[in-house]
């Protein structure tokens, strides 16, 4: 016979509660038909675990109950890898009687009559263990080894109560385990928000995908998930959300009247702005203070966001908030001089070039306005001056570095504009400064203007060859 007693379990699950005594009872049965058996219980961690009877005697064909006790209540479960175990040793006791000291002496040294009958693994279960795994930076391999045991000691309501903490932690295996064991993904937090909102705010896209796959629902009147994603610069989360929740509205507003584009503009998140625009976002919506997204971006000095919004918006540059201020005025108030050109001075330069206001042009350029700045059509000041035939303005702009062959968003150069409007002297001046005058590049202009320009150019060339000019 290789053992004298048999344990009724191979593993003991202790229901751990912070700061409370933790105990678990198990039974040992004597397999001997005629003799009593002496039993010794020890653990791999005697400083933590004790027993109601470490040494005992079990009569023939009888059984006895034993209790393992977590000696010192703690705020955290004593999780170890490998887990602690109880070792059960036994020895035949023909007399059936012995004192505790005699039993202690019997098991104090190994011998041929001492049997190692069982090793019982100690595991900790319950919501406090799961909460510990969520809250502490336990290594992933350790979490995996303890998690399934821990959740087995929780009921559905306890698992559901732990859902928010798991989602906030971003630990995907914990979230998955709670769901797999009966946690309700459609529980809402104290603010009435869904777990999707909680996951988006935490910024974990894998947890978001897991919740979506588990049919987590949202309430658009409460769960402003696009706003939350915009606030943390996560266009990737917005892509996933829009792909799975078809009723999301990128132009929905929060309690301040702001859309996700407002949120992104205030933070300077250009990628979020671009994605929002690509799915129908309106950059000209005004919030409760009358501010467009451009107002907010200008107020904070976010250059990239301002450029992006100006490309998408025709009117927001001129919109007034409830204080009667434009985005340009807010940039001035906050001394964001790098935005002056985009928000206002570029318009002033374009107007000066259009009406041939040479002093206005020079004044703008002296303030640092970009001579090659574009408007919403891609026109530079040189395009405007050329189209209006303002030859003196063209000269000033060229002398300050205006590009002669810059093309607008329809492929037109300043030379195209001059020819289209019939301003031959301006066209010749541009060509003299390197503008390319070939038939292919000028096919876009009106045929009559092109033919007139072509003939005029040929005449000018002939005059030069004959020494007439």
CSV table of C-alpha atoms in Angstrom, one decimal:
chain,number,residue,atom,x,y,z
A,1,UNK,CA,0.0,0.0,0.0
A,2,UNK,CA,1.5,3.4,-1.0
A,3,UNK,CA,-0.9,5.5,1.1
A,4,UNK,CA,-2.9,5.3,4.2
A,5,UNK,CA,-5.4,8.1,3.9
A,6,UNK,CA,-7.3,9.8,1.1
A,7,UNK,CA,-8.2,13.5,0.8
A,8,UNK,CA,-11.7,14.4,-0.5
A,9,UNK,CA,-10.3,17.2,-2.7
A,10,UNK,CA,-7.2,17.9,-4.7
A,11,UNK,CA,-7.5,21.7,-4.5
A,12,UNK,CA,-9.0,23.9,-1.8
A,13,UNK,CA,-10.6,27.2,-2.9
A,14,UNK,CA,-10.5,29.8,-0.1
A,15,UNK,CA,-13.0,32.6,-0.4
A,16,UNK,CA,-10.7,35.6,0.2
A,17,UNK,CA,-12.1,38.8,1.8
A,18,UNK,CA,-10.0,41.8,2.6
A,19,UNK,CA,-9.1,42.1,6.3
A,20,UNK,CA,-11.1,39.0,7.3
A,21,UNK,CA,-10.3,35.5,8.4
A,22,UNK,CA,-10.2,33.1,5.6
A,23,UNK,CA,-10.8,29.3,6.2
A,24,UNK,CA,-11.7,26.2,4.3
A,25,UNK,CA,-12.5,22.7,5.5
A,26,UNK,CA,-11.7,19.4,3.9
A,27,UNK,CA,-11.9,15.7,4.9
A,28,UNK,CA,-9.4,12.9,5.2
A,29,UNK,CA,-10.4,9.2,5.2
A,30,UNK,CA,-8.5,6.3,6.7
A,31,UNK,CA,-8.1,3.5,4.2
A,32,UNK,CA,-6.9,1.0,6.7
A,33,UNK,CA,-9.5,-1.7,7.8
A,34,UNK,CA,-8.0,-2.6,11.1
A,35,UNK,CA,-5.6,0.0,12.3
A,36,UNK,CA,-5.7,3.7,13.2
A,37,UNK,CA,-3.6,6.1,11.3
A,38,UNK,CA,-1.6,9.1,12.5
A,39,UNK,CA,-1.9,12.2,10.3
A,40,UNK,CA,0.4,15.3,9.9
A,41,UNK,CA,-0.6,18.5,8.0
A,42,UNK,CA,2.0,21.0,6.8
A,43,UNK,CA,2.0,23.9,4.3
A,44,UNK,CA,4.6,25.3,2.0
A,45,UNK,CA,4.1,28.7,3.8
A,46,UNK,CA,3.6,28.0,7.5
A,47,UNK,CA,3.8,31.7,8.4
A,48,UNK,CA,0.6,32.2,6.5
A,49,UNK,CA,-1.4,29.0,6.9
A,50,UNK,CA,-2.2,27.0,10.1
A,51,UNK,CA,-4.6,24.2,10.9
A,52,UNK,CA,-7.2,23.5,13.5
A,53,UNK,CA,-5.3,20.2,14.2
A,54,UNK,CA,-1.8,19.8,12.6
A,55,UNK,CA,-1.5,16.3,14.2
A,56,UNK,CA,-4.3,13.9,14.6
A,57,UNK,CA,-5.4,10.2,14.7
A,58,UNK,CA,-8.1,8.7,12.4
A,59,UNK,CA,-9.5,5.4,13.5
A,60,UNK,CA,-9.8,2.5,11.1
A,61,UNK,CA,-12.2,3.1,8.2
A,62,UNK,CA,-13.1,6.5,9.6
A,63,UNK,CA,-12.8,10.0,8.4
A,64,UNK,CA,-12.1,13.4,10.0
A,65,UNK,CA,-12.6,17.1,9.0
A,66,UNK,CA,-9.7,19.6,9.0
A,67,UNK,CA,-9.7,23.4,8.6
A,68,UNK,CA,-6.9,25.4,7.0
A,69,UNK,CA,-6.7,29.0,8.3
A,70,UNK,CA,-5.1,32.1,6.7
A,71,UNK,CA,-3.3,33.1,9.9
A,72,UNK,CA,-3.1,36.9,9.3
A,73,UNK,CA,-6.0,38.7,7.6
A,74,UNK,CA,-4.7,40.9,4.8
A,75,UNK,CA,-5.8,43.5,2.3
A,76,UNK,CA,-4.4,41.5,-0.6
A,77,UNK,CA,-4.6,37.8,-1.3
A,78,UNK,CA,-1.2,36.0,-0.9
A,79,UNK,CA,-1.0,34.8,-4.5
A,80,UNK,CA,2.2,32.9,-5.4
A,81,UNK,CA,3.6,31.0,-8.3
A,82,UNK,CA,3.5,28.1,-7.9
A,83,UNK,CA,0.6,28.2,-5.5
A,84,UNK,CA,1.0,27.1,-1.9
A,85,UNK,CA,0.1,23.5,-1.1
A,86,UNK,CA,-0.9,21.4,1.9
A,87,UNK,CA,1.1,18.2,2.4
A,88,UNK,CA,-0.6,15.3,4.1
A,89,UNK,CA,1.6,12.7,5.7
A,90,UNK,CA,0.5,9.5,7.5
A,91,UNK,CA,1.8,6.6,9.5
A,92,UNK,CA,0.3,3.4,10.9
A,93,UNK,CA,-0.5,3.7,14.6
A,94,UNK,CA,-1.2,0.2,15.9
A,95,UNK,CA,-1.9,1.3,19.5
A,96,UNK,CA,-4.5,3.9,18.2
A,97,UNK,CA,-3.3,6.3,20.9
A,98,UNK,CA,-0.6,9.0,21.1
A,99,UNK,CA,0.0,12.4,22.5
A,100,UNK,CA,0.5,15.5,20.4
A,101,UNK,CA,4.2,15.5,21.4
A,102,UNK,CA,4.5,11.8,20.4
A,103,UNK,CA,2.9,12.6,17.0
A,104,UNK,CA,5.1,15.6,16.5
A,105,UNK,CA,8.1,13.4,17.3
A,106,UNK,CA,6.9,10.7,14.9
A,107,UNK,CA,6.7,13.0,11.9
A,108,UNK,CA,9.8,15.1,12.8
A,109,UNK,CA,12.1,12.9,10.8
A,110,UNK,CA,11.6,10.8,7.7
A,111,UNK,CA,11.4,7.1,7.8
A,112,UNK,CA,10.2,4.1,5.9
A,113,UNK,CA,6.9,4.1,7.8
A,114,UNK,CA,6.0,7.7,7.0
A,115,UNK,CA,3.8,8.0,3.9
A,116,UNK,CA,3.3,11.2,1.8
A,117,UNK,CA,-0.4,10.6,1.0
A,118,UNK,CA,-1.6,13.9,-0.7
A,119,UNK,CA,-0.7,17.4,-1.8
A,120,UNK,CA,-3.7,19.8,-1.8
A,121,UNK,CA,-3.3,23.0,-3.8
A,122,UNK,CA,-4.5,26.2,-2.1
A,123,UNK,CA,-6.3,28.7,-4.4
A,124,UNK,CA,-8.0,32.0,-3.6
A,125,UNK,CA,-11.3,32.9,-5.2
A,126,UNK,CA,-14.0,35.6,-5.0
A,127,UNK,CA,-14.5,39.2,-6.1
A,128,UNK,CA,-11.8,40.6,-3.8
A,129,UNK,CA,-9.2,38.4,-5.6
A,130,UNK,CA,-10.5,39.5,-9.0
A,131,UNK,CA,-10.4,43.1,-7.9
A,132,UNK,CA,-6.8,42.7,-6.7
A,133,UNK,CA,-5.9,41.3,-10.1
A,134,UNK,CA,-7.5,44.3,-11.8
A,135,UNK,CA,-6.1,46.9,-9.6
A,136,UNK,CA,-2.5,45.8,-9.3
A,137,UNK,CA,0.2,45.6,-11.9
A,138,UNK,CA,0.4,41.8,-11.7
A,139,UNK,CA,2.3,40.2,-14.6
A,140,UNK,CA,0.1,38.9,-17.3
A,141,UNK,CA,1.3,35.3,-16.9
A,142,UNK,CA,0.4,35.5,-13.2
A,143,UNK,CA,-3.0,36.9,-14.0
A,144,UNK,CA,-3.7,34.1,-16.4
A,145,UNK,CA,-2.8,31.5,-13.8
A,146,UNK,CA,-5.0,32.9,-11.1
A,147,UNK,CA,-7.9,34.4,-13.0
A,148,UNK,CA,-10.0,31.4,-13.9
A,149,UNK,CA,-9.9,30.2,-10.3
A,150,UNK,CA,-10.7,33.6,-8.9
A,151,UNK,CA,-13.8,34.2,-11.0
A,152,UNK,CA,-15.1,30.7,-10.2
A,153,UNK,CA,-15.9,32.0,-6.8
A,154,UNK,CA,-18.0,34.9,-8.0
A,155,UNK,CA,-21.7,35.0,-8.9
A,156,UNK,CA,-23.0,36.9,-11.8
A,157,UNK,CA,-23.8,40.1,-10.0
A,158,UNK,CA,-20.3,40.2,-8.4
A,159,UNK,CA,-18.7,39.8,-11.9
A,160,UNK,CA,-20.9,42.5,-13.3
A,161,UNK,CA,-20.0,44.8,-10.5
A,162,UNK,CA,-16.3,44.3,-11.4
A,163,UNK,CA,-16.9,45.0,-15.1
A,164,UNK,CA,-16.1,48.8,-15.0
A,165,UNK,CA,-12.9,48.4,-13.1
A,166,UNK,CA,-11.7,45.7,-15.5
A,167,UNK,CA,-12.6,47.8,-18.5
A,168,UNK,CA,-10.8,50.9,-17.1
A,169,UNK,CA,-7.7,48.7,-16.4
A,170,UNK,CA,-7.5,47.9,-20.1
A,171,UNK,CA,-6.6,44.2,-19.2
A,172,UNK,CA,-8.3,42.4,-22.1
A,173,UNK,CA,-8.0,38.9,-20.5
A,174,UNK,CA,-9.7,40.1,-17.3
A,175,UNK,CA,-12.6,41.7,-19.3
A,176,UNK,CA,-12.9,38.5,-21.4
A,177,UNK,CA,-13.0,36.3,-18.3
A,178,UNK,CA,-15.7,38.4,-16.6
A,179,UNK,CA,-17.8,38.2,-19.8
A,180,UNK,CA,-17.2,34.5,-20.3
A,181,UNK,CA,-18.2,33.7,-16.7
A,182,UNK,CA,-21.5,35.7,-16.8
A,183,UNK,CA,-20.6,39.4,-16.3
A,184,UNK,CA,-23.2,41.7,-18.0
A,185,UNK,CA,-21.6,43.9,-20.6
A,186,UNK,CA,-24.6,46.1,-20.6
A,187,UNK,CA,-24.2,47.3,-17.0
A,188,UNK,CA,-24.0,51.1,-16.7
A,189,UNK,CA,-21.8,53.1,-14.4
A,190,UNK,CA,-23.0,55.6,-11.9
A,191,UNK,CA,-23.4,58.3,-14.6
A,192,UNK,CA,-25.5,56.0,-16.7
A,193,UNK,CA,-22.8,55.5,-19.3
A,194,UNK,CA,-22.3,52.1,-21.1
A,195,UNK,CA,-19.1,50.1,-20.8
A,196,UNK,CA,-18.3,51.2,-24.4
A,197,UNK,CA,-18.0,54.8,-23.1
A,198,UNK,CA,-15.8,53.7,-20.2
A,199,UNK,CA,-13.6,51.7,-22.6
A,200,UNK,CA,-13.3,54.5,-25.1
A,201,UNK,CA,-12.4,57.0,-22.4
A,202,UNK,CA,-9.7,54.5,-21.2
A,203,UNK,CA,-8.4,54.4,-24.8
A,204,UNK,CA,-8.1,50.6,-25.2
A,205,UNK,CA,-9.3,49.7,-28.6
A,206,UNK,CA,-9.0,45.9,-28.0
A,207,UNK,CA,-11.4,46.2,-25.0
A,208,UNK,CA,-13.7,48.3,-27.2
A,209,UNK,CA,-13.7,45.6,-29.9
A,210,UNK,CA,-14.4,42.8,-27.3
A,211,UNK,CA,-17.3,44.7,-25.8
A,212,UNK,CA,-18.7,45.3,-29.3
A,213,UNK,CA,-18.4,41.6,-30.1
A,214,UNK,CA,-20.2,40.8,-26.9
A,215,UNK,CA,-23.1,43.0,-28.1
A,216,UNK,CA,-22.6,45.9,-25.7
A,217,UNK,CA,-25.2,48.6,-26.5
A,218,UNK,CA,-25.0,52.4,-26.3
A,219,UNK,CA,-27.5,55.2,-25.7
A,220,UNK,CA,-26.7,58.1,-27.9
A,221,UNK,CA,-28.3,60.5,-25.5
A,222,UNK,CA,-25.8,59.6,-22.8
A,223,UNK,CA,-22.9,57.8,-24.5
A,224,UNK,CA,-21.1,60.5,-26.5
A,225,UNK,CA,-18.5,58.1,-27.6
A,226,UNK,CA,-17.2,60.1,-30.5
A,227,UNK,CA,-16.7,63.1,-28.2
A,228,UNK,CA,-14.7,60.9,-25.8
A,229,UNK,CA,-12.6,59.5,-28.6
A,230,UNK,CA,-12.0,63.0,-30.0
A,231,UNK,CA,-10.8,64.2,-26.6
A,232,UNK,CA,-8.0,61.7,-26.5
A,233,UNK,CA,-7.0,62.0,-30.2
A,234,UNK,CA,-8.1,58.6,-31.2
A,235,UNK,CA,-9.4,58.6,-34.7
A,236,UNK,CA,-8.8,54.9,-34.8
A,237,UNK,CA,-11.4,54.4,-32.1
A,238,UNK,CA,-13.8,56.6,-34.0
A,239,UNK,CA,-13.4,54.4,-37.1
A,240,UNK,CA,-14.2,51.3,-35.1
A,241,UNK,CA,-17.2,52.9,-33.4
A,242,UNK,CA,-18.7,54.3,-36.7
A,243,UNK,CA,-18.2,50.9,-38.4
A,244,UNK,CA,-20.2,49.1,-35.7
A,245,UNK,CA,-22.8,51.7,-34.5
A,246,UNK,CA,-24.5,53.0,-37.6
A,247,UNK,CA,-26.6,55.6,-35.8
A,248,UNK,CA,-23.7,57.6,-34.5
A,249,UNK,CA,-23.9,61.3,-35.5
A,250,UNK,CA,-20.6,63.1,-35.9
A,251,UNK,CA,-22.5,66.4,-35.7
A,252,UNK,CA,-24.2,65.6,-32.3
A,253,UNK,CA,-23.5,68.1,-29.6
A,254,UNK,CA,-22.7,67.8,-25.9
A,255,UNK,CA,-24.1,69.9,-23.1
A,256,UNK,CA,-21.9,72.8,-24.2
A,257,UNK,CA,-23.2,72.6,-27.8
A,258,UNK,CA,-19.9,71.2,-29.1
A,259,UNK,CA,-19.4,68.5,-31.7
A,260,UNK,CA,-16.4,66.1,-31.8
A,261,UNK,CA,-14.8,68.6,-34.2
A,262,UNK,CA,-15.0,71.3,-31.5
A,263,UNK,CA,-13.4,69.0,-29.0
A,264,UNK,CA,-10.6,68.0,-31.4
A,265,UNK,CA,-10.1,71.7,-32.5
A,266,UNK,CA,-9.7,72.8,-29.0
A,267,UNK,CA,-7.0,70.2,-28.4
A,268,UNK,CA,-5.3,70.6,-31.8
A,269,UNK,CA,-6.0,67.1,-33.0
A,270,UNK,CA,-5.8,67.4,-36.8
A,271,UNK,CA,-6.2,63.7,-37.5
A,272,UNK,CA,-9.5,63.6,-35.6
A,273,UNK,CA,-10.7,66.7,-37.4
A,274,UNK,CA,-9.9,65.2,-40.8
A,275,UNK,CA,-11.7,61.9,-40.0
A,276,UNK,CA,-14.7,63.8,-38.7
A,277,UNK,CA,-14.9,65.9,-41.8
A,278,UNK,CA,-14.6,62.8,-44.0
A,279,UNK,CA,-17.7,61.3,-42.5
A,280,UNK,CA,-19.8,64.4,-42.8
A,281,UNK,CA,-18.7,66.6,-39.9
A,282,UNK,CA,-19.8,70.2,-40.2
A,283,UNK,CA,-16.9,72.6,-39.3
A,284,UNK,CA,-19.2,75.7,-39.1
A,285,UNK,CA,-21.5,74.6,-36.2
A,286,UNK,CA,-21.4,77.1,-33.4
A,287,UNK,CA,-21.5,76.0,-29.7
A,288,UNK,CA,-23.4,77.6,-26.9
A,289,UNK,CA,-21.0,80.5,-26.8
A,290,UNK,CA,-21.2,81.0,-30.6
A,291,UNK,CA,-17.8,79.5,-31.2
A,292,UNK,CA,-17.0,77.5,-34.3
A,293,UNK,CA,-14.3,74.9,-34.1
A,294,UNK,CA,-12.1,77.5,-35.8
A,295,UNK,CA,-12.6,79.9,-32.9
A,296,UNK,CA,-11.4,77.2,-30.4
A,297,UNK,CA,-8.4,76.2,-32.5
A,298,UNK,CA,-7.4,79.9,-32.9
A,299,UNK,CA,-7.9,80.6,-29.3
A,300,UNK,CA,-5.4,77.8,-28.3
A,301,UNK,CA,-3.0,78.6,-31.2
A,302,UNK,CA,-3.2,75.2,-32.9
A,303,UNK,CA,-1.8,76.0,-36.4
A,304,UNK,CA,-2.4,72.6,-37.9
A,305,UNK,CA,-6.0,72.5,-36.8
A,306,UNK,CA,-6.6,76.0,-38.1
A,307,UNK,CA,-5.2,75.1,-41.5
A,308,UNK,CA,-7.3,72.0,-41.6
A,309,UNK,CA,-10.5,73.9,-40.7
A,310,UNK,CA,-9.8,76.7,-43.2
A,311,UNK,CA,-9.5,74.1,-46.0
A,312,UNK,CA,-12.9,72.7,-45.1
A,313,UNK,CA,-14.8,75.9,-44.1
A,314,UNK,CA,-15.8,78.9,-46.2
A,315,UNK,CA,-17.5,81.0,-43.6
A,316,UNK,CA,-16.2,80.2,-40.2
A,317,UNK,CA,-13.3,82.6,-40.6
A,318,UNK,CA,-15.8,85.4,-40.6
A,319,UNK,CA,-18.2,84.0,-38.0
A,320,UNK,CA,-18.7,86.0,-34.7
A,321,UNK,CA,-19.1,84.4,-31.4
A,322,UNK,CA,-21.4,85.7,-28.7
A,323,UNK,CA,-18.7,88.2,-27.7
A,324,UNK,CA,-18.7,89.5,-31.2
A,325,UNK,CA,-15.2,88.1,-32.0
A,326,UNK,CA,-13.9,86.3,-35.0
A,327,UNK,CA,-11.3,83.6,-34.8
A,328,UNK,CA,-8.7,86.2,-35.8
A,329,UNK,CA,-9.7,88.4,-32.9
A,330,UNK,CA,-9.2,85.4,-30.5
A,331,UNK,CA,-5.8,84.7,-31.9
A,332,UNK,CA,-4.8,88.4,-31.3
A,333,UNK,CA,-6.2,88.3,-27.7
A,334,UNK,CA,-4.0,85.3,-27.0
A,335,UNK,CA,-1.0,86.6,-29.0
A,336,UNK,CA,-0.9,83.7,-31.4
A,337,UNK,CA,0.9,85.7,-34.1
A,338,UNK,CA,1.6,82.6,-36.2
A,339,UNK,CA,-2.2,82.5,-37.1
A,340,UNK,CA,-2.6,86.2,-38.1
A,341,UNK,CA,-1.8,85.5,-41.8
A,342,UNK,CA,-4.1,82.5,-42.1
A,343,UNK,CA,-7.0,84.1,-40.3
A,344,UNK,CA,-7.0,87.6,-41.6
A,345,UNK,CA,-3.9,89.2,-43.0
A,346,UNK,CA,-3.8,86.8,-46.0
A,347,UNK,CA,-7.3,88.1,-46.9
A,348,UNK,CA,-6.0,91.7,-46.6
A,349,UNK,CA,-3.1,90.9,-48.9
A,350,UNK,CA,-5.4,89.3,-51.5
A,351,UNK,CA,-7.7,92.3,-51.4
A,352,UNK,CA,-4.8,94.7,-51.8
A,353,UNK,CA,-3.5,92.6,-54.8
A,354,UNK,CA,-7.0,92.6,-56.3
A,355,UNK,CA,-7.4,96.4,-56.1
A,356,UNK,CA,-3.8,97.3,-56.9
A,357,UNK,CA,-3.2,98.8,-53.4
A,358,UNK,CA,0.6,98.8,-53.5
A,359,UNK,CA,1.0,100.3,-50.0
A,360,UNK,CA,-1.4,97.7,-48.7
A,361,UNK,CA,0.6,94.9,-50.3
A,362,UNK,CA,3.9,96.2,-48.9
A,363,UNK,CA,2.4,96.7,-45.5
A,364,UNK,CA,1.1,93.1,-45.3
A,365,UNK,CA,4.4,91.7,-46.5
A,366,UNK,CA,6.2,93.8,-43.9
A,367,UNK,CA,4.0,92.2,-41.2
A,368,UNK,CA,5.1,88.8,-42.3
A,369,UNK,CA,2.2,87.7,-44.4
A,370,UNK,CA,3.0,84.8,-46.7
A,371,UNK,CA,3.4,86.0,-50.2
A,372,UNK,CA,2.4,82.6,-51.5
A,373,UNK,CA,-0.5,81.9,-49.1
A,374,UNK,CA,-3.5,80.3,-50.7
A,375,UNK,CA,-7.3,81.0,-50.3
A,376,UNK,CA,-10.0,78.4,-50.3
A,377,UNK,CA,-9.6,78.0,-54.1
A,378,UNK,CA,-5.9,77.6,-54.0
A,379,UNK,CA,-5.3,81.1,-55.4
A,380,UNK,CA,-2.3,83.2,-54.2
A,381,UNK,CA,-2.2,87.0,-54.3
A,382,UNK,CA,-0.3,86.7,-57.6
A,383,UNK,CA,-3.3,84.8,-59.1
A,384,UNK,CA,-5.6,87.6,-58.1
A,385,UNK,CA,-3.4,90.4,-59.3
A,386,UNK,CA,-2.8,88.6,-62.6
A,387,UNK,CA,-6.5,88.0,-63.1
A,388,UNK,CA,-7.3,91.6,-62.5
A,389,UNK,CA,-4.4,92.9,-64.7
A,390,UNK,CA,-2.8,94.7,-61.8
A,391,UNK,CA,0.7,94.9,-63.3
A,392,UNK,CA,2.3,97.0,-60.6
A,393,UNK,CA,1.0,94.7,-58.0
A,394,UNK,CA,2.4,91.7,-59.9
A,395,UNK,CA,5.8,93.4,-60.0
A,396,UNK,CA,5.8,94.0,-56.2
A,397,UNK,CA,4.7,90.4,-55.5
A,398,UNK,CA,7.3,89.0,-57.8
A,399,UNK,CA,10.0,91.1,-56.2
A,400,UNK,CA,9.0,89.6,-52.8
A,401,UNK,CA,9.3,86.0,-53.9
A,402,UNK,CA,5.9,85.2,-55.4
A,403,UNK,CA,6.0,81.9,-57.3
A,404,UNK,CA,5.1,82.4,-61.0
A,405,UNK,CA,4.1,78.8,-61.7
A,406,UNK,CA,2.1,77.9,-58.6
A,407,UNK,CA,-1.1,76.2,-59.5
A,408,UNK,CA,-4.5,76.6,-57.8
A,409,UNK,CA,-6.8,73.6,-57.0
A,410,UNK,CA,-8.0,73.5,-60.6
A,411,UNK,CA,-4.6,73.5,-62.1
A,412,UNK,CA,-4.4,77.2,-63.1
A,413,UNK,CA,-1.3,79.3,-62.8
A,414,UNK,CA,-1.2,83.1,-62.6
A,415,UNK,CA,-0.3,83.1,-66.3
A,416,UNK,CA,-3.5,81.1,-67.0
A,417,UNK,CA,-5.4,83.8,-65.1
A,418,UNK,CA,-3.8,86.7,-66.9
A,419,UNK,CA,-4.4,85.1,-70.3
A,420,UNK,CA,-8.0,84.1,-69.5
A,421,UNK,CA,-8.8,87.7,-68.5
A,422,UNK,CA,-7.0,89.1,-71.6
A,423,UNK,CA,-4.1,90.9,-69.7
A,424,UNK,CA,-1.3,90.5,-72.2
A,425,UNK,CA,1.2,92.8,-70.6
A,426,UNK,CA,0.8,91.0,-67.3
A,427,UNK,CA,1.2,87.7,-69.1
A,428,UNK,CA,4.4,88.8,-70.8
A,429,UNK,CA,5.8,90.1,-67.5
A,430,UNK,CA,5.1,86.7,-65.9
A,431,UNK,CA,6.9,84.9,-68.8
A,432,UNK,CA,9.8,87.3,-68.4
A,433,UNK,CA,10.1,86.1,-64.8
A,434,UNK,CA,10.1,82.4,-65.9
A,435,UNK,CA,6.4,81.5,-66.2
A,436,UNK,CA,6.1,78.7,-68.7
A,437,UNK,CA,4.1,79.7,-71.8
A,438,UNK,CA,3.5,76.5,-73.8
A,439,UNK,CA,0.4,75.4,-75.6
A,440,UNK,CA,-0.2,72.3,-73.4
A,441,UNK,CA,-0.2,74.3,-70.2
A,442,UNK,CA,-2.6,76.9,-71.6
A,443,UNK,CA,-5.3,74.6,-73.0
A,444,UNK,CA,-7.5,75.3,-70.1
A,445,UNK,CA,-8.0,79.0,-71.0
A,446,UNK,CA,-10.7,80.3,-73.3
A,447,UNK,CA,-9.7,79.6,-77.0
A,448,UNK,CA,-10.3,83.2,-78.1
A,449,UNK,CA,-8.1,84.6,-75.3
A,450,UNK,CA,-5.4,82.0,-76.0
A,451,UNK,CA,-5.3,82.7,-79.7
A,452,UNK,CA,-5.1,86.4,-79.1
A,453,UNK,CA,-2.3,85.9,-76.6
A,454,UNK,CA,-0.5,83.5,-78.9
A,455,UNK,CA,-0.6,86.0,-81.8
A,456,UNK,CA,0.5,88.8,-79.5
A,457,UNK,CA,3.4,86.8,-78.2
A,458,UNK,CA,4.5,85.8,-81.7
A,459,UNK,CA,4.3,89.5,-82.8
A,460,UNK,CA,6.4,90.5,-79.8
A,461,UNK,CA,9.0,87.8,-80.6
A,462,UNK,CA,9.2,89.0,-84.3
A,463,UNK,CA,9.7,92.5,-83.2
A,464,UNK,CA,12.6,91.5,-81.0
A,465,UNK,CA,14.2,89.5,-83.9
A,466,UNK,CA,13.9,92.5,-86.3
A,467,UNK,CA,15.4,94.9,-83.8
A,468,UNK,CA,12.2,96.9,-83.5
A,469,UNK,CA,12.0,96.8,-79.7
